[in-house]
Short mmCIF file of C-alpha atoms and ligand atoms in Angstrom, two decimals:
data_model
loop_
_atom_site.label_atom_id
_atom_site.label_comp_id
_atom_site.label_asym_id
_atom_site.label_seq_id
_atom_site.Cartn_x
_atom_site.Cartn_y
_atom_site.Cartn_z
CA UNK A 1 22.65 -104.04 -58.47
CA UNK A 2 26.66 -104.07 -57.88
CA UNK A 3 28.28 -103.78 -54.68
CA UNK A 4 27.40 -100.95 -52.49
CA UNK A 5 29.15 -99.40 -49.18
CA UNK A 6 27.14 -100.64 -46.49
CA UNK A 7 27.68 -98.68 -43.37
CA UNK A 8 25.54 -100.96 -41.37
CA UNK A 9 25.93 -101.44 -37.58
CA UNK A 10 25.86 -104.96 -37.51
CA UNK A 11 26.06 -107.68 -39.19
CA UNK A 12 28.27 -105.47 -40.88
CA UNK A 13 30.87 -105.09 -44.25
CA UNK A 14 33.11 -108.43 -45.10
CA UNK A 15 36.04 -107.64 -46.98
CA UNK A 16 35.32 -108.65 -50.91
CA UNK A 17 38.35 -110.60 -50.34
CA UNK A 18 36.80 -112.99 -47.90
CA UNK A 19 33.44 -113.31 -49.30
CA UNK A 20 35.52 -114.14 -52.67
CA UNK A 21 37.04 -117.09 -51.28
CA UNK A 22 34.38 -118.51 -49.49
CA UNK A 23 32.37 -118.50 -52.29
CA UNK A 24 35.12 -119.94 -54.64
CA UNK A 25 35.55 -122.97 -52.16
CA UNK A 26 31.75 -123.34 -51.27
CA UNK A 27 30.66 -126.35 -52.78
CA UNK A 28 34.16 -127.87 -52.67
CA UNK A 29 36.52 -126.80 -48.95
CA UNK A 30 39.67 -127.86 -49.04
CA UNK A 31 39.64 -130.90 -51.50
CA UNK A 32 36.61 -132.28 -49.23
CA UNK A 33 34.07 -132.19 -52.06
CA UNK A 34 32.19 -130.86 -49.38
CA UNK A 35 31.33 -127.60 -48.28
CA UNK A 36 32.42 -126.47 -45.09
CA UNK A 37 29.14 -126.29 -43.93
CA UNK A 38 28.62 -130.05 -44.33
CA UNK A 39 32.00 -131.44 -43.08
CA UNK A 40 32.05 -132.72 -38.92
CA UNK A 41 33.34 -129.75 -36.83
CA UNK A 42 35.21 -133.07 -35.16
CA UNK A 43 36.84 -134.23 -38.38
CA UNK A 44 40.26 -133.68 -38.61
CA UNK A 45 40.05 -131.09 -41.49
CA UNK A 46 37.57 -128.61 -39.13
CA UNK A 47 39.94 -129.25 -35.80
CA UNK A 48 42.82 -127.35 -38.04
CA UNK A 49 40.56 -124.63 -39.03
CA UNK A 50 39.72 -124.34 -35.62
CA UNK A 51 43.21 -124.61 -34.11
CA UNK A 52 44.41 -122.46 -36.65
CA UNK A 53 41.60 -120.04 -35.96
CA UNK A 54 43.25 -119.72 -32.26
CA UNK A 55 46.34 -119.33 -33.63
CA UNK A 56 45.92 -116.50 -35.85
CA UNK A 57 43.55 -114.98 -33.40
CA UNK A 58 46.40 -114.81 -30.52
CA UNK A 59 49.04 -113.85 -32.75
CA UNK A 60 46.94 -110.60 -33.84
CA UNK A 61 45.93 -110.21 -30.36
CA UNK A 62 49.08 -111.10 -28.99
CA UNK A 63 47.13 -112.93 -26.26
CA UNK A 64 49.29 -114.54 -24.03
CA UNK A 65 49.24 -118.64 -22.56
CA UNK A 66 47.39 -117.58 -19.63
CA UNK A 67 44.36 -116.48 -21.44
CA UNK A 68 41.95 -119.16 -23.02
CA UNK A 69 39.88 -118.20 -26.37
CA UNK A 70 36.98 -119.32 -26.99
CA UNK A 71 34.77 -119.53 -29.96
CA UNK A 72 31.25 -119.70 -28.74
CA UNK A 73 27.14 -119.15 -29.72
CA UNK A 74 24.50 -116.76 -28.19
CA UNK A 75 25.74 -113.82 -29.00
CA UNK A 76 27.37 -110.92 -26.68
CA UNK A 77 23.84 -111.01 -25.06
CA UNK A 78 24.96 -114.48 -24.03
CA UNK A 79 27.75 -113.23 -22.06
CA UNK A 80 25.81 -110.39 -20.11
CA UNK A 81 24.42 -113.86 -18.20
CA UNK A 82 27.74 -115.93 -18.98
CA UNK A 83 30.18 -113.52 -17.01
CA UNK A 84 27.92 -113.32 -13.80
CA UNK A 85 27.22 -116.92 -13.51
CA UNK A 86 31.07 -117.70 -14.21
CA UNK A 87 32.86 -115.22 -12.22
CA UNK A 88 30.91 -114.27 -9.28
CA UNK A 89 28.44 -115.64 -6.77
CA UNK A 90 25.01 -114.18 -6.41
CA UNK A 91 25.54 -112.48 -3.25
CA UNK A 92 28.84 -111.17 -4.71
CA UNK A 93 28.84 -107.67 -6.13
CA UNK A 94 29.88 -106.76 -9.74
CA UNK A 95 30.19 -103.10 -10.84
CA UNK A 96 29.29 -101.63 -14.54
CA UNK A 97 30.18 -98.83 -16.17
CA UNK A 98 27.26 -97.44 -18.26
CA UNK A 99 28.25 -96.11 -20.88
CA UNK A 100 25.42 -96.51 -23.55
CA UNK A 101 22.80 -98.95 -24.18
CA UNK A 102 24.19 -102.12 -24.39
CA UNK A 103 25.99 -101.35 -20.90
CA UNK A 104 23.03 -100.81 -19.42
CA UNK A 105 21.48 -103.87 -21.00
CA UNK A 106 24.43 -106.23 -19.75
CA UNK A 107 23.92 -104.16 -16.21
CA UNK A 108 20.06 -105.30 -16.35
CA UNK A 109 20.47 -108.90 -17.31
CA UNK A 110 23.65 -109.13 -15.15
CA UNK A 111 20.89 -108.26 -12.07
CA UNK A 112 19.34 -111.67 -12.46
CA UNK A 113 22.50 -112.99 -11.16
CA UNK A 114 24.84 -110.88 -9.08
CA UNK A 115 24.30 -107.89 -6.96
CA UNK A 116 25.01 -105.07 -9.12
CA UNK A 117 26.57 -101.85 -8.54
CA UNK A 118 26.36 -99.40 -11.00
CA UNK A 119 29.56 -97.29 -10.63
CA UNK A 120 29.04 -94.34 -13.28
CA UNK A 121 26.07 -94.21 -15.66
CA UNK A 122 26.18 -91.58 -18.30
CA UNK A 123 22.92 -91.57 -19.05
CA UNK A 124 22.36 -88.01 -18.04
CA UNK A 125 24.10 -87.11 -20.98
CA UNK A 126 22.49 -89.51 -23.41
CA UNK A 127 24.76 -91.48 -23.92
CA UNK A 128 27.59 -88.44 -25.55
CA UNK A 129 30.05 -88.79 -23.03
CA UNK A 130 32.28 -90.90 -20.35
CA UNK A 131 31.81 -90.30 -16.66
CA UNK A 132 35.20 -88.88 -15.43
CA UNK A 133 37.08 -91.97 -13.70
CA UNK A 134 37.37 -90.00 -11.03
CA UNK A 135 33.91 -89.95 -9.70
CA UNK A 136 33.27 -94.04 -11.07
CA UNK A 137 32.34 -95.27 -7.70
CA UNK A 138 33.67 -98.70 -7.24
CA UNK A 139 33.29 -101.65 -5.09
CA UNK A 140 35.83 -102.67 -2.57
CA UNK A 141 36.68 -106.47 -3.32
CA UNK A 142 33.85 -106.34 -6.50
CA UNK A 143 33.57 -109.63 -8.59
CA UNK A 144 34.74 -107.58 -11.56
CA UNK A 145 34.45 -104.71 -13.02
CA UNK A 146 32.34 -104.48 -16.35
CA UNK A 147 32.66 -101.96 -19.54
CA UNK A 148 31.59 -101.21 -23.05
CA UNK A 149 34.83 -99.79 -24.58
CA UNK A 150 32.93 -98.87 -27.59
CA UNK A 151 29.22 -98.26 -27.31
CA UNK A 152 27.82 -99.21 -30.70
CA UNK A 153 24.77 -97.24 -31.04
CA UNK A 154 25.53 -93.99 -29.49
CA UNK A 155 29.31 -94.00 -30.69
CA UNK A 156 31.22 -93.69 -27.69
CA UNK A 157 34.47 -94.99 -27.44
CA UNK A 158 36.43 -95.19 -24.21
CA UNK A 159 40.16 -95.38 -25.91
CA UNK A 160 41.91 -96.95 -22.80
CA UNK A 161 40.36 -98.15 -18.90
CA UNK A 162 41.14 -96.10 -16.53
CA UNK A 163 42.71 -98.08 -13.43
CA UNK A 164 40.54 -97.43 -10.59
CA UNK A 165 39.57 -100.84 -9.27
CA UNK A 166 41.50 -104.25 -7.98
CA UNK A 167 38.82 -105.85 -9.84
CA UNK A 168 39.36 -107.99 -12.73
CA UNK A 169 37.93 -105.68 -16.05
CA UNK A 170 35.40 -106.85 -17.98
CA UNK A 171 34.77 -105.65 -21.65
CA UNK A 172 32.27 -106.13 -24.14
CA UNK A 173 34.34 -105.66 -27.30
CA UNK A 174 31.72 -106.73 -29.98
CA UNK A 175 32.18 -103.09 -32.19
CA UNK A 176 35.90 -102.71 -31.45
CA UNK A 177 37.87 -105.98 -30.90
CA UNK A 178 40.57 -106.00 -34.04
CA UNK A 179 39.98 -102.68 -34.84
CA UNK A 180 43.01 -102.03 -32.88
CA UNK A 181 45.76 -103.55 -30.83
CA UNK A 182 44.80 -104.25 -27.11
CA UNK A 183 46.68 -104.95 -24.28
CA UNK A 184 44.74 -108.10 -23.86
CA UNK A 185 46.77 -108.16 -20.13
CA UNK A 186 44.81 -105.40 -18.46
CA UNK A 187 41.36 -107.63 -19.46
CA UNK A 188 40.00 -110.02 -17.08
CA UNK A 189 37.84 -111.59 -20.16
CA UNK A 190 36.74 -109.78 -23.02
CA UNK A 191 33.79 -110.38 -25.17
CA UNK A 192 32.71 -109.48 -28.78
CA UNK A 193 30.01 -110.80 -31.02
CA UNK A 194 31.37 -111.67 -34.77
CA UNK A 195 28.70 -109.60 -36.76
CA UNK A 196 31.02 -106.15 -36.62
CA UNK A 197 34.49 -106.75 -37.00
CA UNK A 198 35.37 -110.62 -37.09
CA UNK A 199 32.63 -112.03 -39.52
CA UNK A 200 29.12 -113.46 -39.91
CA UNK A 201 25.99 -113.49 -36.78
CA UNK A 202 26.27 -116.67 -34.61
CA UNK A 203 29.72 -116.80 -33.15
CA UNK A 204 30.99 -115.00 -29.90
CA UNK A 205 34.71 -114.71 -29.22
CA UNK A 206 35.32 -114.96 -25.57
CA UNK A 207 39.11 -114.41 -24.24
CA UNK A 208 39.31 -115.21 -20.26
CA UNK A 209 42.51 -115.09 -18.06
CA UNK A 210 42.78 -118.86 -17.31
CA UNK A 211 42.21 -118.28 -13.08
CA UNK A 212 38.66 -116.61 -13.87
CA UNK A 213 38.15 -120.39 -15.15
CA UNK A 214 36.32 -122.96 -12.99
CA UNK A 215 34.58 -121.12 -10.41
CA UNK A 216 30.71 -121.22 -12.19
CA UNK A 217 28.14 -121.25 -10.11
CA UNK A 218 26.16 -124.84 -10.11
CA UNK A 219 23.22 -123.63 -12.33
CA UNK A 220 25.38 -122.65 -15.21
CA UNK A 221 24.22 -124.26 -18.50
CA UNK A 222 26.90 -125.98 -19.48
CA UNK A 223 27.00 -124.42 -23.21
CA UNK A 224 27.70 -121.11 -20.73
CA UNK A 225 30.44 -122.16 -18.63
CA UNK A 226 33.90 -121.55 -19.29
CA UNK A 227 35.49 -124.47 -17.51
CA UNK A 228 33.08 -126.82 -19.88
CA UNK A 229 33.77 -125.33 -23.01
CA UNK A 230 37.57 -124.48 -22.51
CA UNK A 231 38.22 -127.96 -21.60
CA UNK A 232 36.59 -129.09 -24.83
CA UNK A 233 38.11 -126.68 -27.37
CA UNK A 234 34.64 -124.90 -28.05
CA UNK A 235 33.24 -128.05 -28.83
CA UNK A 236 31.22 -129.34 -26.21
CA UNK A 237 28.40 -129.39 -28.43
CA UNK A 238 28.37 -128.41 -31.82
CA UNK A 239 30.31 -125.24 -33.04
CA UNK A 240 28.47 -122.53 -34.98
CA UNK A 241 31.04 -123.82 -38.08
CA UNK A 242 30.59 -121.37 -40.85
CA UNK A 243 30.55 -118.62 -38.71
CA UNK A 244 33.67 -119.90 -37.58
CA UNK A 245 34.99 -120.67 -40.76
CA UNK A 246 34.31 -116.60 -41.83
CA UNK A 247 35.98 -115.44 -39.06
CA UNK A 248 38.83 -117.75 -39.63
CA UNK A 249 38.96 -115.92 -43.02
CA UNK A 250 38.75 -112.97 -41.50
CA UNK A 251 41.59 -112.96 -39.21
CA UNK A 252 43.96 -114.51 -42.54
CA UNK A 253 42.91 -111.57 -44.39
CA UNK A 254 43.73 -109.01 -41.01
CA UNK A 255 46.71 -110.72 -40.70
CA UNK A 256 47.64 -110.33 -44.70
CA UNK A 257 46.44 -106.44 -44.19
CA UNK A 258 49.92 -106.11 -41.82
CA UNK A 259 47.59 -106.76 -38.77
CA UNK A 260 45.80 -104.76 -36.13
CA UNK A 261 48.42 -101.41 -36.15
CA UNK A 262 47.60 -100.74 -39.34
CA UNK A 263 44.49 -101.19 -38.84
CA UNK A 264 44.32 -98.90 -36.35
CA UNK A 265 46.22 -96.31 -38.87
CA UNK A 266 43.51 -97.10 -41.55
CA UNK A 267 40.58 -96.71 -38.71
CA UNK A 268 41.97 -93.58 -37.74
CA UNK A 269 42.40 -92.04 -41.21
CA UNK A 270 38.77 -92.99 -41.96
CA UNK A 271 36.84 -91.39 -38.76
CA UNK A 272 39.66 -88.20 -39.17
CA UNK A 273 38.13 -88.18 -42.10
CA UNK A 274 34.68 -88.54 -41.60
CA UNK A 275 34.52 -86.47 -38.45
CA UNK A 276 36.35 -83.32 -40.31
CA UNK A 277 33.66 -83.66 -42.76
CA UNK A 278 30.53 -83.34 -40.00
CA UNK A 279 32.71 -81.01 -38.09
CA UNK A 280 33.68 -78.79 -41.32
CA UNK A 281 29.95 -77.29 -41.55
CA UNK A 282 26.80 -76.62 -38.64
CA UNK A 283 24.53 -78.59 -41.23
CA UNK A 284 25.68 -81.71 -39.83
CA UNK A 285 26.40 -82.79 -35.79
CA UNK A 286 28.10 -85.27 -33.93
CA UNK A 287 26.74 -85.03 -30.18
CA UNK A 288 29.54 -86.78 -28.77
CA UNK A 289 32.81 -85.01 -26.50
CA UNK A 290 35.67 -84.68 -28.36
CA UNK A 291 37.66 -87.10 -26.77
CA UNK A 292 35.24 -90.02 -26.41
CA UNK A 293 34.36 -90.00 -30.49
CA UNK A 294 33.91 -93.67 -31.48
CA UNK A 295 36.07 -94.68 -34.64
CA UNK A 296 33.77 -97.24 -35.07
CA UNK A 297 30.29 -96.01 -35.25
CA UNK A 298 29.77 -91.92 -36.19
CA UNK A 299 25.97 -90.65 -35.20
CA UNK A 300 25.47 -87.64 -36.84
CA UNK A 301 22.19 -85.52 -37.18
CA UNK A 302 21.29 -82.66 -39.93
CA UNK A 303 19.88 -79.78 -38.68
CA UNK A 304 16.07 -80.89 -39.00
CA UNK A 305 14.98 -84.30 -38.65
CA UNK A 306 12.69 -83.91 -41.64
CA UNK A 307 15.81 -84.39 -43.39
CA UNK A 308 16.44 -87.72 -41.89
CA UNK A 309 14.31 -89.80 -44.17
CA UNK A 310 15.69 -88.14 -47.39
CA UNK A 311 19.13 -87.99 -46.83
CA UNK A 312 18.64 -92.06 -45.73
CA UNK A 313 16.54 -92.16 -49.18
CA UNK A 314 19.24 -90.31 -51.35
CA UNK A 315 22.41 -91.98 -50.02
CA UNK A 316 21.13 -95.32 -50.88
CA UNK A 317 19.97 -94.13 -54.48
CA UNK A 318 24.07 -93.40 -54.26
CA UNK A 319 25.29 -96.77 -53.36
CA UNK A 320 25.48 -95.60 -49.46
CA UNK A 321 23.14 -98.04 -47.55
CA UNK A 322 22.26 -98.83 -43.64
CA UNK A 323 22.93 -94.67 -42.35
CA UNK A 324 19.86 -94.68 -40.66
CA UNK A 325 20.29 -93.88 -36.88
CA UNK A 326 19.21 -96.30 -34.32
CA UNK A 327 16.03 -95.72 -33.55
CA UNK A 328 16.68 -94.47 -29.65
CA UNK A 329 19.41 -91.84 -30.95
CA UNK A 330 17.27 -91.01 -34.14
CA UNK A 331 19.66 -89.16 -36.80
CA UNK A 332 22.17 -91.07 -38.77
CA UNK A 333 25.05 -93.00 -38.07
CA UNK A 334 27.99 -94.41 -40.09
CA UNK A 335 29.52 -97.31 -39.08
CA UNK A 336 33.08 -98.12 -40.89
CA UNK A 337 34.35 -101.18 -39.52
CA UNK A 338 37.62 -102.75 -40.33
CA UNK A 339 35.78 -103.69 -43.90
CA UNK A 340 34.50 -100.01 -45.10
CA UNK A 341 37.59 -99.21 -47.31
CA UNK A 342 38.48 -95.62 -47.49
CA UNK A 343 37.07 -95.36 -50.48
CA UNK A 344 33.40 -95.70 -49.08
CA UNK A 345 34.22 -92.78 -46.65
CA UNK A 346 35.27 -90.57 -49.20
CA UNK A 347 32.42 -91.12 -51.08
CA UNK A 348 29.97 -90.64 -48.19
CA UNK A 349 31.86 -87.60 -47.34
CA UNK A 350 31.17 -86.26 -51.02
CA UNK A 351 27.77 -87.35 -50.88
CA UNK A 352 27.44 -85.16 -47.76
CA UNK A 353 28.82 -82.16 -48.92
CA UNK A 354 26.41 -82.50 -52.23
CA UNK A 355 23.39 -83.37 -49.93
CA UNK A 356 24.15 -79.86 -47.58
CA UNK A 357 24.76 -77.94 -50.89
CA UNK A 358 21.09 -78.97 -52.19
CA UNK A 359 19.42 -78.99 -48.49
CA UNK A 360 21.40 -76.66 -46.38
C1 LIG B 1 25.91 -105.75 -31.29
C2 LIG B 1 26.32 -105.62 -29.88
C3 LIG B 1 25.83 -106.49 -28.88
C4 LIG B 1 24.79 -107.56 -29.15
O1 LIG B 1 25.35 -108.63 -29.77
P1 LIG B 1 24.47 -109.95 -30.06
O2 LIG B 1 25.41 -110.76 -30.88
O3 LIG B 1 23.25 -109.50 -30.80
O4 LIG B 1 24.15 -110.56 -28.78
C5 LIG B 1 26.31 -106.32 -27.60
N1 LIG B 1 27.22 -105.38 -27.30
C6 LIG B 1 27.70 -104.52 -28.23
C7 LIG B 1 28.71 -103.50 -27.83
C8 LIG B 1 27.27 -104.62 -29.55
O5 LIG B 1 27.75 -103.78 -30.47
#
C-alpha cells in the first residue's frame, strides 16, 4: 500500500518531507555513523540539535527572553499534575475553563493538588460551544487560570482568551500550538504534546514566563519541576532524543513553509474548505457554534449512525484513514493538522459528496 491521508487525531500526519530525511540520515546522522537514536543527548553533536531546536522554536513563536522552553516527557497529561505542583500551593486556588474533555481531565487530576475552581464548564452543551466570558466565574487572586484553546476531540476552538482574570493563563496547546501565530505574551505557560502538530509521541513542549519558575512545591518529582529542568536545558535526565530530533525537523520544515502565518492561511483554507463541504448539504453535521469551529479537528455526523461504520469502511478503501469519531462524540471527525496537505481535504471532500450521492 502507498501513502494514504491519515486524518488521525493523534499521533498524527508528518510532512513526507520530514519523514524523508530522517530516514535518509537514519543509520548515518550527521557524519556520526550513528543514528541519532544512538548518539549521547550530552555529546556535543545532540546539544546543537537541541539548542538549535530552541532556536527555531522561539523564532516561529516569537517567544521572547523572559519565557523558558522546555522540551520534556510524560505527555500533556504530565502537565495537568506539573502546572499545579509548580505554580500554586495546595491550599491555593486555580480556576479551569472546561471546555471539552481533556479540560475536564486536567481539572480532575489538577484536584489532587490545588483547590480547584471550575469557572465555566460547557458541558451542558456537550462539549459544542464556549461559555460566554462573561458569565466565566473567576477567582480573586487564583493561582492561574487554566484553558484548552483547542479541544481535540469535540473540535472546539477558542480563537483568542478573553481577559477576565489577573491570573496568569494557562493553556494546553497540544492540537493547536504552530498551527498559528500566538501571542506567546498573554500565556503564563503553555503546554502541547508533540503527537499533533510538532512530531512523534514522547516529547512535551512546555513554554513558562521565567517568574512562574522556582516556586514548586517540595514533593515535586524533580523530572516535573520547572526550576530543575530549566536549569539543566531539558536534560536533567535523559531527553526523549528522537522525538526531539522529529520535532527539530519539524520546526526546519515550518520554518522553510514561510512559518506559522502561512500556516495559519493554509489551516484556514483547509477547514473553509472542509466545513463548506459538511455545511453545503443536511446529510452531513457539524454540532459545533459557528464561531467556536476548531480548524484543527472537524466532528461531523451523517444523518444515521448506521452509516458510521461504512462511511469509516469506504473512506479507507479510498486512501482516507483514522475518520472515525472518538468514541464519547461517536460520528466522524477529520483532523488536518499542519501536515494534511490540501490535497487530502479535497479529496475527502469528493469522497463525501460521492458517499451522500450513493447513501443520502
Ligand atoms: C492529545 C491531547 C492530550 C493528551 O496528550 P498526551 O501526550 O497523551 O498526554 C492533552 N490535551 C489535548 C488538548 C490533547 O489534544
Amino acid at each position: 500500500m502507498g501513502r494514504v491521508y491519515n486524518f488521525s487525531p493523534g499521533p498524527a500526519v508528518l510532512p513526507p518531507q520530514v519523514m524523508e530525511q530522517a530516514q535518509a540520515e537514519f543509520l548515518d546522522w550527521g557524519g556520526t555513523g550513528i543514528s541519532v537514536m544512538e548518539v549521547s543527548h550530552r555529546s556535543p553533536e545532540f546539544m546543537d540539535l537541541a539548542a538549535q531546536s530552541e532556536a527555531d522554536l522561539r523564532e516561529l513563536l516569537a517567544i521572547s527572553e523572559n519565557y523558558k522552553v522546555l522540551f520534556l516527557q510524560g505527555g500533556a497529561t504530565l502537565q495537568f499534575a506539573a502546572v499545579p505542583l509548580n505554580l500554586a500551593t495546595p491550599d491555593q486556588v486555580a480556576d479551569y475553563v472546561v471546555t471539552g474533555s481533556w479540560g475536564k481531565k486536567a481539572k480532575t487530576e489538577a484536584s489532587r493538588f490545588v483547590q480547584v475552581n471550575v469557572a465555566a464548564d460547557a458541558a451542558a452543551s456537550h462539549y459544542t460551544t464556549v461559555p460566554n466570558p462573561a458569565t466565566w466565574r473567576v477567582t480573586d487572586n487564583a493561582a492561574y487560570l487554566h484553558c484548552t484553546p483547542n479541544e481535540t476531540i469535540a473540535g472546539v476552538e477558542m480563537h483568542s482568551i478573553p481577559e477576565v482574570s489577573e491570573a496568569p493563563v494557562v493553556a494546553d496547546m497540544s492540537s493547536t500550538l504552530l498551527s498559528r501565530p500566538v501571542d506567546v505574551s498573554r500565556f503564563g505557560l503553555i503546554y502541547a504534546g508533540a503527537q499533533k502538530n510538532i512530531g512523534q509521541a514522547g516529547l512535551t513542549v512546555v513554554i513558562v514566563r521565567e517568574d512562574l519558575i522556582g516556586h514548586a512545591v517540595a514533593q515535586t518529582p524533580g523530572v516535573a519541576d520547572y526550576r530543575v529542568m530549566a536549569d539543566s536545558d531539558s536534560m536533567w535526565n535523559t531527553p526523549a532524543t528522537y522525538s526531539w530530533y522529529m520535532a527539530s525537523l519539524v520546526f526546519k520544515w515550518l520554518k522553510a513553509q514561510g512559518g506559522l502565518e502561512s500556516m495559519a492561511q493554509r489551516n484556514d483554507a483547509k477547514s473553509v474548505k472542509l466545513y463548506s463541504a459538511i455545511d453545503a448539504t443536511d446529510f452531513y453535521t457539524n454540532p459545533v457554534e459557528f464561531e467556536y469551529r476548531s480548524r484543527m479537528n472537524i466532528p461531523f455526523t451523517l444523518p444515521d449512525a448506521a452509516l458510521d461504520s461504512i462511511f469509516v469502511k469506504e473512506s479507507k478503501a479510498a486512501g482516507l484513514i483514522n475518520l472515525k469519531g472518538h468514541r464519547s462524540v461517536g460520528g466522524l471527525r477529520a483532523s488536518i493538522y499542519n501536515a494534511m496537505p490540501e490535497e487530502g481535504v479535497d479529496a475527502l471532500v469528493a469522497f463525501m459528496a460521492d458517499f451522500e450521492a450513493r447513501h443520502g
